[in-house]
GROMACS .gro file of C-alpha atoms in nm:
model
  469
    1MET     CA    1   1.150  -0.637   0.059
    2GLN     CA    2   1.084  -0.506   0.406
    3ASN     CA    3   0.901  -0.719   0.659
    4LEU     CA    4   0.598  -0.539   0.802
    5LEU     CA    5   0.516  -0.647   1.157
    6THR     CA    6   0.220  -0.633   1.392
    7ALA     CA    7   0.227  -0.411   1.700
    8VAL     CA    8   0.306  -0.711   1.921
    9GLN     CA    9   0.595  -0.815   1.695
   10MET     CA   10   0.737  -0.462   1.705
   11GLN     CA   11   0.723  -0.473   2.085
   12ASP     CA   12   0.922  -0.798   2.067
   13ALA     CA   13   1.172  -0.625   1.839
   14ASP     CA   14   1.207  -0.344   2.094
   15ALA     CA   15   1.273  -0.596   2.371
   16TYR     CA   16   1.524  -0.789   2.159
   17THR     CA   17   1.714  -0.472   2.072
   18ILE     CA   18   1.728  -0.367   2.436
   19GLY     CA   19   1.865  -0.709   2.536
   20LEU     CA   20   2.112  -0.750   2.249
   21GLN     CA   21   2.255  -0.401   2.223
   22LYS     CA   22   2.263  -0.335   2.596
   23ILE     CA   23   2.059  -0.021   2.539
   24SER     CA   24   1.797   0.077   2.793
   25SER     CA   25   1.434   0.128   2.697
   26ILE     CA   26   1.460   0.493   2.801
   27ASP     CA   27   1.754   0.541   2.564
   28LEU     CA   28   1.560   0.375   2.281
   29MET     CA   29   1.279   0.620   2.356
   30GLU     CA   30   1.531   0.902   2.334
   31ASN     CA   31   1.639   0.773   1.992
   32ALA     CA   32   1.277   0.782   1.879
   33ALA     CA   33   1.232   1.137   2.006
   34LYS     CA   34   1.548   1.255   1.827
   35ALA     CA   35   1.435   1.096   1.501
   36PHE     CA   36   1.092   1.256   1.537
   37VAL     CA   37   1.240   1.600   1.604
   38LYS     CA   38   1.462   1.577   1.297
   39VAL     CA   39   1.151   1.551   1.078
   40PHE     CA   40   0.961   1.806   1.287
   41LEU     CA   41   1.231   2.067   1.220
   42LYS     CA   42   1.155   2.040   0.848
   43GLU     CA   43   0.780   2.047   0.897
   44VAL     CA   44   0.765   2.341   1.140
   45SER     CA   45   1.030   2.597   1.053
   46SER     CA   46   0.905   2.886   1.268
   47LYS     CA   47   1.054   2.879   1.616
   48LYS     CA   48   0.771   3.109   1.726
   49ALA     CA   49   0.501   2.855   1.641
   50ILE     CA   50   0.262   2.780   1.927
   51ILE     CA   51   0.309   2.408   1.992
   52SER     CA   52   0.084   2.194   2.211
   53ILE     CA   53   0.203   1.842   2.294
   54CYS     CA   54  -0.064   1.608   2.430
   55CYS     CA   55   0.092   1.317   2.619
   56GLY     CA   56  -0.084   1.007   2.743
   57GLN     CA   57   0.058   0.808   3.034
   58GLY     CA   58   0.208   0.520   2.838
   59ASN     CA   59   0.519   0.495   2.624
   60ASN     CA   60   0.364   0.705   2.346
   61GLY     CA   61   0.325   0.980   2.602
   62GLY     CA   62   0.683   0.919   2.715
   63ASP     CA   63   0.792   0.979   2.356
   64GLY     CA   64   0.596   1.305   2.361
   65LEU     CA   65   0.766   1.425   2.680
   66ALA     CA   66   1.111   1.353   2.534
   67ILE     CA   67   1.010   1.532   2.213
   68ALA     CA   68   0.899   1.839   2.410
   69ARG     CA   69   1.233   1.853   2.591
   70LEU     CA   70   1.430   1.823   2.266
   71LEU     CA   71   1.217   2.086   2.091
   72LYS     CA   72   1.297   2.323   2.376
   73LYS     CA   73   1.667   2.262   2.307
   74GLU     CA   74   1.601   2.348   1.943
   75LYS     CA   75   1.487   2.696   2.059
   76TYR     CA   76   1.115   2.659   1.995
   77LYS     CA   77   0.976   2.933   2.217
   78ASN     CA   78   0.610   2.843   2.274
   79ILE     CA   79   0.578   2.483   2.390
   80THR     CA   80   0.308   2.357   2.624
   81VAL     CA   81   0.281   1.997   2.737
   82PHE     CA   82  -0.063   1.871   2.834
   83LEU     CA   83  -0.049   1.561   3.053
   84ILE     CA   84  -0.359   1.362   2.960
   85ASN     CA   85  -0.425   1.191   3.291
   86PHE     CA   86  -0.735   0.993   3.198
   87ALA     CA   87  -0.588   0.662   3.320
   88ASP     CA   88  -0.457   0.541   3.655
   89LYS     CA   89  -0.130   0.384   3.541
   90GLN     CA   90   0.194   0.528   3.405
   91SER     CA   91   0.463   0.338   3.220
   92ASP     CA   92   0.809   0.346   3.378
   93ASP     CA   93   0.964   0.531   3.083
   94TYR     CA   94   0.685   0.787   3.088
   95ALA     CA   95   0.754   0.848   3.457
   96GLU     CA   96   1.127   0.890   3.391
   97ASN     CA   97   1.071   1.136   3.107
   98LEU     CA   98   0.825   1.327   3.323
   99LYS     CA   99   1.102   1.373   3.582
  100ARG     CA  100   1.340   1.492   3.310
  101ILE     CA  101   1.105   1.749   3.158
  102LYS     CA  102   1.019   1.890   3.500
  103ARG     CA  103   1.385   1.994   3.522
  104THR     CA  104   1.335   2.219   3.217
  105LYS     CA  105   1.135   2.537   3.169
  106VAL     CA  106   0.873   2.373   2.948
  107LYS     CA  107   0.520   2.462   3.057
  108ILE     CA  108   0.332   2.154   3.184
  109ILE     CA  109  -0.044   2.139   3.244
  110PRO     CA  110  -0.206   1.824   3.391
  111ILE     CA  111  -0.547   1.740   3.241
  112THR     CA  112  -0.793   1.516   3.421
  113GLN     CA  113  -1.116   1.635   3.258
  114LEU     CA  114  -1.180   1.714   2.893
  115ASP     CA  115  -1.335   2.051   2.982
  116GLU     CA  116  -0.993   2.171   3.094
  117LEU     CA  117  -0.888   2.180   2.727
  118ARG     CA  118  -1.187   2.374   2.594
  119ASP     CA  119  -0.979   2.690   2.532
  120LEU     CA  120  -0.690   2.509   2.363
  121ALA     CA  121  -0.552   2.701   2.064
  122CYS     CA  122  -0.222   2.645   1.884
  123ASP     CA  123  -0.044   2.633   1.548
  124VAL     CA  124   0.083   2.277   1.585
  125ILE     CA  125  -0.041   1.993   1.799
  126VAL     CA  126   0.172   1.685   1.864
  127ASP     CA  127  -0.044   1.381   1.930
  128ALA     CA  128   0.134   1.152   2.175
  129VAL     CA  129  -0.169   1.026   2.364
  130LEU     CA  130  -0.210   0.661   2.263
  131GLY     CA  131   0.021   0.450   2.045
  132SER     CA  132   0.015   0.141   1.829
  133GLY     CA  133  -0.086  -0.099   2.105
  134LEU     CA  134  -0.450   0.012   2.090
  135ASN     CA  135  -0.684  -0.253   1.948
  136LYS     CA  136  -1.031  -0.119   2.029
  137PRO     CA  137  -1.230   0.196   1.948
  138LEU     CA  138  -1.182   0.507   2.160
  139LYS     CA  139  -1.444   0.580   2.424
  140SER     CA  140  -1.543   0.853   2.670
  141ASN     CA  141  -1.276   1.117   2.735
  142TYR     CA  142  -1.033   0.981   2.474
  143ALA     CA  143  -1.297   0.998   2.201
  144GLY     CA  144  -1.383   1.352   2.308
  145LEU     CA  145  -1.017   1.448   2.307
  146ALA     CA  146  -0.971   1.318   1.952
  147LYS     CA  147  -1.272   1.521   1.837
  148LEU     CA  148  -1.137   1.831   2.009
  149ILE     CA  149  -0.795   1.791   1.846
  150ASN     CA  150  -0.948   1.739   1.502
  151ASN     CA  151  -1.156   2.055   1.535
  152LEU     CA  152  -0.855   2.274   1.610
  153ASN     CA  153  -0.727   2.499   1.334
  154ALA     CA  154  -0.381   2.348   1.375
  155LYS     CA  155  -0.136   2.119   1.201
  156ILE     CA  156  -0.157   1.777   1.367
  157ILE     CA  157   0.157   1.562   1.383
  158ALA     CA  158   0.119   1.217   1.538
  159VAL     CA  159   0.391   1.029   1.724
  160ASP     CA  160   0.414   0.686   1.558
  161VAL     CA  161   0.037   0.660   1.495
  162PRO     CA  162  -0.265   0.887   1.540
  163THR     CA  163  -0.450   0.827   1.866
  164GLY     CA  164  -0.730   0.577   1.807
  165PHE     CA  165  -0.579   0.423   1.494
  166ASN     CA  166  -0.591   0.044   1.471
  167THR     CA  167  -0.264  -0.062   1.307
  168GLU     CA  168  -0.389  -0.401   1.191
  169ASN     CA  169  -0.730  -0.560   1.133
  170GLU     CA  170  -1.028  -0.364   1.004
  171ILE     CA  171  -1.043   0.013   1.034
  172GLU     CA  172  -1.387   0.103   1.167
  173GLU     CA  173  -1.626   0.258   0.916
  174ASP     CA  174  -1.716   0.523   1.174
  175TYR     CA  175  -1.353   0.577   1.281
  176ILE     CA  176  -1.322   0.768   1.606
  177GLY     CA  177  -0.974   0.903   1.651
  178VAL     CA  178  -0.728   1.175   1.564
  179LYS     CA  179  -0.685   1.264   1.197
  180ALA     CA  180  -0.322   1.364   1.159
  181ASP     CA  181  -0.170   1.570   0.881
  182LEU     CA  182   0.146   1.366   0.933
  183ALA     CA  183   0.232   1.054   1.130
  184ILE     CA  184   0.603   1.017   1.201
  185CYS     CA  185   0.626   0.644   1.260
  186PHE     CA  186   0.911   0.443   1.405
  187GLN     CA  187   1.123   0.190   1.214
  188ARG     CA  188   0.846   0.046   0.993
  189PRO     CA  189   0.518   0.176   0.850
  190LYS     CA  190   0.209   0.023   1.003
  191ILE     CA  191   0.024  -0.232   0.789
  192ASN     CA  192  -0.299  -0.033   0.794
  193PHE     CA  193  -0.128   0.282   0.664
  194PHE     CA  194  -0.162   0.122   0.320
  195MET     CA  195  -0.538   0.063   0.342
  196PRO     CA  196  -0.760   0.320   0.170
  197GLU     CA  197  -0.956   0.361   0.495
  198SER     CA  198  -0.641   0.504   0.657
  199ALA     CA  199  -0.737   0.835   0.491
  200LYS     CA  200  -0.979   0.875   0.783
  201ALA     CA  201  -0.683   0.890   1.021
  202LEU     CA  202  -0.389   1.047   0.838
  203VAL     CA  203  -0.293   1.245   0.530
  204ASN     CA  204   0.073   1.142   0.507
  205PHE     CA  205   0.326   0.938   0.699
  206GLU     CA  206   0.703   0.933   0.720
  207VAL     CA  207   0.913   0.649   0.858
  208VAL     CA  208   1.219   0.716   1.075
  209LYS     CA  209   1.477   0.466   1.198
  210ILE     CA  210   1.529   0.459   1.574
  211GLY     CA  211   1.784   0.180   1.611
  212ILE     CA  212   1.565  -0.130   1.644
  213ASP     CA  213   1.753  -0.441   1.529
  214GLU     CA  214   1.682  -0.483   1.156
  215ASP     CA  215   1.798  -0.845   1.139
  216PHE     CA  216   1.548  -0.941   1.407
  217ILE     CA  217   1.266  -0.762   1.223
  218GLU     CA  218   1.345  -0.939   0.896
  219GLU     CA  219   1.357  -1.279   1.068
  220GLN     CA  220   1.005  -1.250   1.210
  221PRO     CA  221   0.723  -1.445   1.042
  222SER     CA  222   0.512  -1.207   0.836
  223PHE     CA  223   0.339  -1.239   0.501
  224TRP     CA  224   0.327  -0.859   0.461
  225LYS     CA  225   0.615  -0.732   0.246
  226LEU     CA  226   0.682  -0.374   0.138
  227LEU     CA  227   0.851  -0.335  -0.200
  228ALA     CA  228   1.162  -0.120  -0.229
  229GLN     CA  229   1.361   0.001  -0.528
  230LYS     CA  230   1.646  -0.239  -0.456
  231ASP     CA  231   1.405  -0.533  -0.490
  232ILE     CA  232   1.317  -0.418  -0.841
  233GLN     CA  233   1.680  -0.362  -0.935
  234GLN     CA  234   1.752  -0.723  -0.843
  235VAL     CA  235   1.473  -0.850  -1.071
  236ILE     CA  236   1.526  -0.644  -1.387
  237LYS     CA  237   1.717  -0.831  -1.657
  238PRO     CA  238   1.958  -0.617  -1.859
  239ARG     CA  239   1.940  -0.686  -2.232
  240ALA     CA  240   2.233  -0.880  -2.371
  241LYS     CA  241   2.420  -0.775  -2.683
  242PHE     CA  242   2.332  -0.936  -3.016
  243THR     CA  243   1.984  -1.038  -2.907
  244HIS     CA  244   1.689  -0.994  -3.141
  245LYS     CA  245   1.311  -0.958  -3.128
  246GLY     CA  246   1.267  -1.333  -3.104
  247THR     CA  247   1.464  -1.328  -2.779
  248TYR     CA  248   1.200  -1.123  -2.601
  249GLY     CA  249   0.886  -1.319  -2.671
  250HIS     CA  250   0.560  -1.269  -2.854
  251ALA     CA  251   0.270  -1.120  -2.658
  252LEU     CA  252  -0.095  -1.144  -2.756
  253ILE     CA  253  -0.346  -0.889  -2.626
  254ILE     CA  254  -0.711  -0.986  -2.676
  255ALA     CA  255  -0.899  -0.663  -2.616
  256GLY     CA  256  -1.120  -0.390  -2.751
  257ASN     CA  257  -1.474  -0.357  -2.873
  258GLU     CA  258  -1.651  -0.110  -3.098
  259ASN     CA  259  -1.695   0.146  -2.821
  260THR     CA  260  -1.383   0.061  -2.619
  261MET     CA  261  -1.108   0.027  -2.879
  262GLY     CA  262  -0.886   0.261  -2.680
  263ALA     CA  263  -0.839  -0.007  -2.415
  264ALA     CA  264  -0.683  -0.239  -2.673
  265LEU     CA  265  -0.455   0.038  -2.802
  266LEU     CA  266  -0.340   0.135  -2.452
  267ALA     CA  267  -0.263  -0.226  -2.355
  268ALA     CA  268  -0.081  -0.286  -2.684
  269SER     CA  269   0.121   0.033  -2.652
  270SER     CA  270   0.239  -0.044  -2.298
  271CYS     CA  271   0.318  -0.403  -2.398
  272LEU     CA  272   0.529  -0.281  -2.689
  273HIS     CA  273   0.714  -0.015  -2.492
  274THR     CA  274   0.782  -0.247  -2.198
  275GLY     CA  275   0.993  -0.448  -2.438
  276ALA     CA  276   0.806  -0.745  -2.578
  277GLY     CA  277   0.989  -0.864  -2.889
  278LEU     CA  278   0.663  -0.891  -3.081
  279THR     CA  279   0.316  -0.769  -2.989
  280THR     CA  280  -0.007  -0.880  -3.156
  281VAL     CA  281  -0.350  -0.739  -3.076
  282CYS     CA  282  -0.661  -0.943  -3.136
  283LEU     CA  283  -0.935  -0.685  -3.190
  284PRO     CA  284  -1.243  -0.624  -3.403
  285GLN     CA  285  -1.197  -0.538  -3.769
  286SER     CA  286  -1.317  -0.184  -3.697
  287GLY     CA  287  -1.005  -0.114  -3.490
  288LEU     CA  288  -0.747  -0.193  -3.757
  289ILE     CA  289  -0.713   0.158  -3.898
  290ALA     CA  290  -0.657   0.308  -3.552
  291LEU     CA  291  -0.407   0.036  -3.463
  292ASN     CA  292  -0.207   0.068  -3.785
  293THR     CA  293  -0.203   0.446  -3.754
  294LEU     CA  294  -0.104   0.474  -3.389
  295LEU     CA  295   0.104   0.159  -3.342
  296PRO     CA  296   0.253   0.046  -3.672
  297GLU     CA  297   0.495  -0.182  -3.486
  298VAL     CA  298   0.207  -0.389  -3.347
  299MET     CA  299   0.055  -0.671  -3.551
  300ALA     CA  300  -0.319  -0.727  -3.577
  301LEU     CA  301  -0.531  -1.038  -3.551
  302PRO     CA  302  -0.893  -0.957  -3.648
  303ARG     CA  303  -1.132  -1.104  -3.392
  304ASN     CA  304  -1.420  -1.312  -3.525
  305ASP     CA  305  -1.695  -1.491  -3.339
  306HIS     CA  306  -1.494  -1.813  -3.335
  307PHE     CA  307  -1.131  -1.926  -3.354
  308ASP     CA  308  -1.178  -2.264  -3.518
  309GLY     CA  309  -0.849  -2.391  -3.652
  310PHE     CA  310  -0.648  -2.104  -3.502
  311THR     CA  311  -0.334  -2.187  -3.307
  312PHE     CA  312  -0.204  -1.987  -3.013
  313GLU     CA  313   0.117  -2.185  -2.984
  314LYS     CA  314   0.344  -1.909  -3.116
  315PHE     CA  315   0.252  -1.671  -2.835
  316SER     CA  316   0.470  -1.655  -2.523
  317ALA     CA  317   0.207  -1.483  -2.306
  318ILE     CA  318  -0.156  -1.381  -2.351
  319ALA     CA  319  -0.381  -1.116  -2.195
  320ILE     CA  320  -0.757  -1.097  -2.224
  321GLY     CA  321  -1.009  -0.843  -2.107
  322PRO     CA  322  -0.942  -0.470  -2.157
  323GLY     CA  323  -1.247  -0.325  -2.329
  324LEU     CA  324  -1.337  -0.673  -2.454
  325GLY     CA  325  -1.711  -0.664  -2.401
  326LEU     CA  326  -1.932  -0.934  -2.254
  327ASP     CA  327  -2.048  -1.110  -2.571
  328ARG     CA  328  -2.116  -1.480  -2.528
  329ALA     CA  329  -1.844  -1.563  -2.781
  330ASN     CA  330  -1.588  -1.417  -2.541
  331LEU     CA  331  -1.672  -1.684  -2.283
  332GLY     CA  332  -1.569  -1.952  -2.530
  333LEU     CA  333  -1.252  -1.760  -2.603
  334LEU     CA  334  -1.166  -1.738  -2.234
  335GLU     CA  335  -1.229  -2.112  -2.192
  336MET     CA  336  -0.997  -2.179  -2.485
  337LEU     CA  337  -0.719  -1.971  -2.328
  338ILE     CA  338  -0.760  -2.143  -1.991
  339ASN     CA  339  -0.712  -2.480  -2.158
  340LEU     CA  340  -0.389  -2.363  -2.328
  341LYS     CA  341  -0.205  -2.347  -1.993
  342LYS     CA  342   0.009  -2.058  -2.119
  343PRO     CA  343   0.114  -1.753  -1.913
  344LEU     CA  344  -0.211  -1.561  -1.885
  345VAL     CA  345  -0.329  -1.219  -1.761
  346ILE     CA  346  -0.702  -1.161  -1.707
  347ASP     CA  347  -0.832  -0.807  -1.661
  348ALA     CA  348  -1.146  -0.595  -1.687
  349ASP     CA  349  -1.421  -0.765  -1.892
  350GLY     CA  350  -1.226  -1.090  -1.874
  351LEU     CA  351  -1.270  -1.079  -1.497
  352THR     CA  352  -1.639  -0.998  -1.529
  353ILE     CA  353  -1.690  -1.299  -1.757
  354LEU     CA  354  -1.499  -1.510  -1.504
  355SER     CA  355  -1.719  -1.379  -1.221
  356LYS     CA  356  -2.029  -1.497  -1.409
  357ASN     CA  357  -1.872  -1.838  -1.467
  358ARG     CA  358  -1.699  -1.912  -1.137
  359HIS     CA  359  -1.675  -2.281  -1.218
  360LEU     CA  360  -1.377  -2.178  -1.434
  361LEU     CA  361  -1.176  -2.044  -1.141
  362PRO     CA  362  -1.029  -2.383  -1.035
  363GLU     CA  363  -0.936  -2.445  -1.400
  364LEU     CA  364  -0.712  -2.139  -1.430
  365PRO     CA  365  -0.351  -2.222  -1.521
  366LYS     CA  366  -0.115  -2.200  -1.225
  367ASN     CA  367   0.022  -1.850  -1.173
  368THR     CA  368  -0.241  -1.684  -1.390
  369VAL     CA  369  -0.236  -1.311  -1.309
  370LEU     CA  370  -0.571  -1.152  -1.219
  371THR     CA  371  -0.572  -0.771  -1.202
  372PRO     CA  372  -0.901  -0.656  -1.044
  373HIS     CA  373  -0.999  -0.323  -0.900
  374LEU     CA  374  -1.220  -0.343  -0.593
  375LYS     CA  375  -1.554  -0.382  -0.778
  376GLU     CA  376  -1.417  -0.650  -1.010
  377PHE     CA  377  -1.272  -0.829  -0.709
  378ASP     CA  378  -1.602  -0.823  -0.522
  379ARG     CA  379  -1.785  -0.955  -0.829
  380LEU     CA  380  -1.541  -1.245  -0.834
  381PHE     CA  381  -1.527  -1.329  -0.465
  382GLY     CA  382  -1.827  -1.166  -0.296
  383GLU     CA  383  -1.900  -0.832  -0.134
  384HIS     CA  384  -1.658  -0.698   0.127
  385THR     CA  385  -1.708  -0.415   0.374
  386SER     CA  386  -1.341  -0.324   0.420
  387TRP     CA  387  -1.010  -0.340   0.242
  388TRP     CA  388  -0.867  -0.555   0.523
  389GLN     CA  389  -1.136  -0.817   0.451
  390ARG     CA  390  -1.073  -0.786   0.079
  391ILE     CA  391  -0.700  -0.846   0.110
  392ILE     CA  392  -0.741  -1.141   0.345
  393THR     CA  393  -0.980  -1.297   0.090
  394ALA     CA  394  -0.738  -1.220  -0.195
  395ARG     CA  395  -0.457  -1.392  -0.005
  396GLU     CA  396  -0.673  -1.698   0.065
  397LYS     CA  397  -0.793  -1.723  -0.297
  398ALA     CA  398  -0.443  -1.679  -0.437
  399GLN     CA  399  -0.328  -1.974  -0.228
  400LEU     CA  400  -0.634  -2.188  -0.298
  401LEU     CA  401  -0.641  -2.130  -0.675
  402GLU     CA  402  -0.261  -2.102  -0.711
  403VAL     CA  403  -0.294  -1.773  -0.896
  404ILE     CA  404  -0.156  -1.421  -0.852
  405ILE     CA  405  -0.409  -1.155  -0.757
  406VAL     CA  406  -0.307  -0.793  -0.817
  407LEU     CA  407  -0.558  -0.591  -0.615
  408LYS     CA  408  -0.528  -0.240  -0.752
  409ASN     CA  409  -0.541   0.088  -0.563
  410GLN     CA  410  -0.305   0.375  -0.484
  411TYR     CA  411  -0.117   0.116  -0.280
  412THR     CA  412  -0.149  -0.207  -0.477
  413PHE     CA  413  -0.147  -0.548  -0.308
  414ILE     CA  414   0.010  -0.842  -0.494
  415CYS     CA  415  -0.111  -1.169  -0.343
  416LEU     CA  416   0.097  -1.473  -0.436
  417PRO     CA  417   0.019  -1.846  -0.422
  418THR     CA  418   0.278  -1.874  -0.143
  419GLY     CA  419   0.062  -1.659   0.084
  420GLU     CA  420   0.293  -1.360   0.060
  421VAL     CA  421   0.130  -1.018   0.019
  422ARG     CA  422   0.353  -0.762  -0.149
  423ILE     CA  423   0.265  -0.394  -0.110
  424ASN     CA  424   0.365  -0.148  -0.379
  425SER     CA  425   0.377   0.218  -0.276
  426THR     CA  426   0.475   0.386  -0.605
  427GLY     CA  427   0.118   0.466  -0.712
  428ASN     CA  428  -0.051   0.800  -0.664
  429ALA     CA  429  -0.395   0.960  -0.684
  430ALA     CA  430  -0.324   1.111  -1.027
  431MET     CA  431  -0.349   0.758  -1.167
  432ALA     CA  432  -0.720   0.740  -1.088
  433SER     CA  433  -0.806   0.772  -1.454
  434GLY     CA  434  -0.960   0.557  -1.724
  435GLY     CA  435  -0.713   0.337  -1.909
  436MET     CA  436  -0.460   0.294  -1.628
  437GLY     CA  437  -0.559  -0.070  -1.576
  438ASP     CA  438  -0.527  -0.139  -1.949
  439VAL     CA  439  -0.172  -0.005  -1.941
  440LEU     CA  440  -0.084  -0.226  -1.642
  441THR     CA  441  -0.220  -0.532  -1.823
  442GLY     CA  442   0.004  -0.460  -2.120
  443ILE     CA  443   0.310  -0.413  -1.899
  444ILE     CA  444   0.263  -0.740  -1.711
  445THR     CA  445   0.190  -0.933  -2.031
  446SER     CA  446   0.504  -0.793  -2.191
  447LEU     CA  447   0.716  -0.902  -1.896
  448LEU     CA  448   0.565  -1.251  -1.905
  449ALA     CA  449   0.644  -1.273  -2.277
  450GLN     CA  450   1.004  -1.180  -2.194
  451SER     CA  451   1.025  -1.487  -1.968
  452TYR     CA  452   0.995  -1.314  -1.632
  453ARG     CA  453   0.839  -1.549  -1.379
  454PRO     CA  454   0.476  -1.458  -1.308
  455ALA     CA  455   0.543  -1.327  -0.955
  456GLU     CA  456   0.832  -1.118  -1.091
  457ALA     CA  457   0.623  -0.990  -1.382
  458ALA     CA  458   0.336  -0.884  -1.156
  459THR     CA  459   0.567  -0.722  -0.901
  460LEU     CA  460   0.789  -0.545  -1.152
  461GLY     CA  461   0.490  -0.442  -1.361
  462VAL     CA  462   0.302  -0.285  -1.072
  463TYR     CA  463   0.614  -0.104  -0.948
  464LEU     CA  464   0.704   0.042  -1.289
  465HIS     CA  465   0.342   0.131  -1.361
  466GLY     CA  466   0.325   0.332  -1.038
  467LYS     CA  467   0.659   0.500  -1.104
  468SER     CA  468   0.544   0.602  -1.451
  469GLY     CA  469   0.215   0.740  -1.316
   0.00000   0.00000   0.00000
């Protein structure tokens, strides 16, 4: 898994790389510009495109100046650099790159007042005004500049981050900043790129390596971890020869109600096809015909109002919640499962029942997997005004209750009892459809039944679910 760092930590990584590799900061900036241009060449194929590059006076602006010079070498014919001189100070590397570009034939226009840009028109605008060090909302001329850029009929490509974007902490509800079609970011994605509110600031992002020391990055303290395919490959257990269904556990899915039987069938199907040796669904009598028709491999346990005398001992892992309904009898069933201390997944109506009986939260078996979407999460742990708040709460509750919280979205956050927050990026907007959560519940339950550790089951399940979607 990749360590994701704060802006300050990335600055430390820059400094470490410069000291260790005997590379100057201006050369590291050149690396960044070259990496940016490599992606730009794919994004903007026409060498006749009218390109405006807006450069602030810090290192982000220095990147922009280097990019302009390199684009000129790539034979782009219509490049104009706008020097956004709204501040008094220049960084040293900005000043050096300004000297370099003045030795070329790139058109340079200094801007001291916003009105000087009122006639700006172009095909592509490169936003290199302010970088990742910003930690407060834009004001005055910078806010006006962002609005002007957004109103252009042009493709907007940001250098590292869009101007005005806060890379960690809450993204303002009334975000004031550039909205980029693409952010080409350096070495690591920014933490806030994975928050749903980031849609206010960018459509897509692409990460490019610029030569910052990877070992140093991975050694830095951070609880934010980005999942990669190699992490999943290390977790998956190949099936051994001569094994049998008993080798791969027995999963129980307690789900479905008269009007939501499909949830039980979806969870059972995904559990079966993820590889559980045996799958049993506990559902109302009215669902038996559908189950036996669609999933003849799955066994049925008719659900009555009580389970007196019934034993759950034969099951390796249990899930409760998809389409279950909120009948009072289901509270007693949930309490019974909590007391079993078996691997447990709670989803959907199971979470709603839990939210109405919060005294049960401290009783949950260690490493129970909770799989809420945002509304289910807020019912459990209180209203939140941002995803940053929600994830911080999820991390705290996962540690306090010693459970695993899978907070679902396009980018899903897996909060572990250790305090680690794993980010899965395999999801997509096409998965915003009824039944997706039921499928995920079945996948995770199947993996638990197959003796994957709970953190592994949640991580692997979320990754595979996103890949399949």
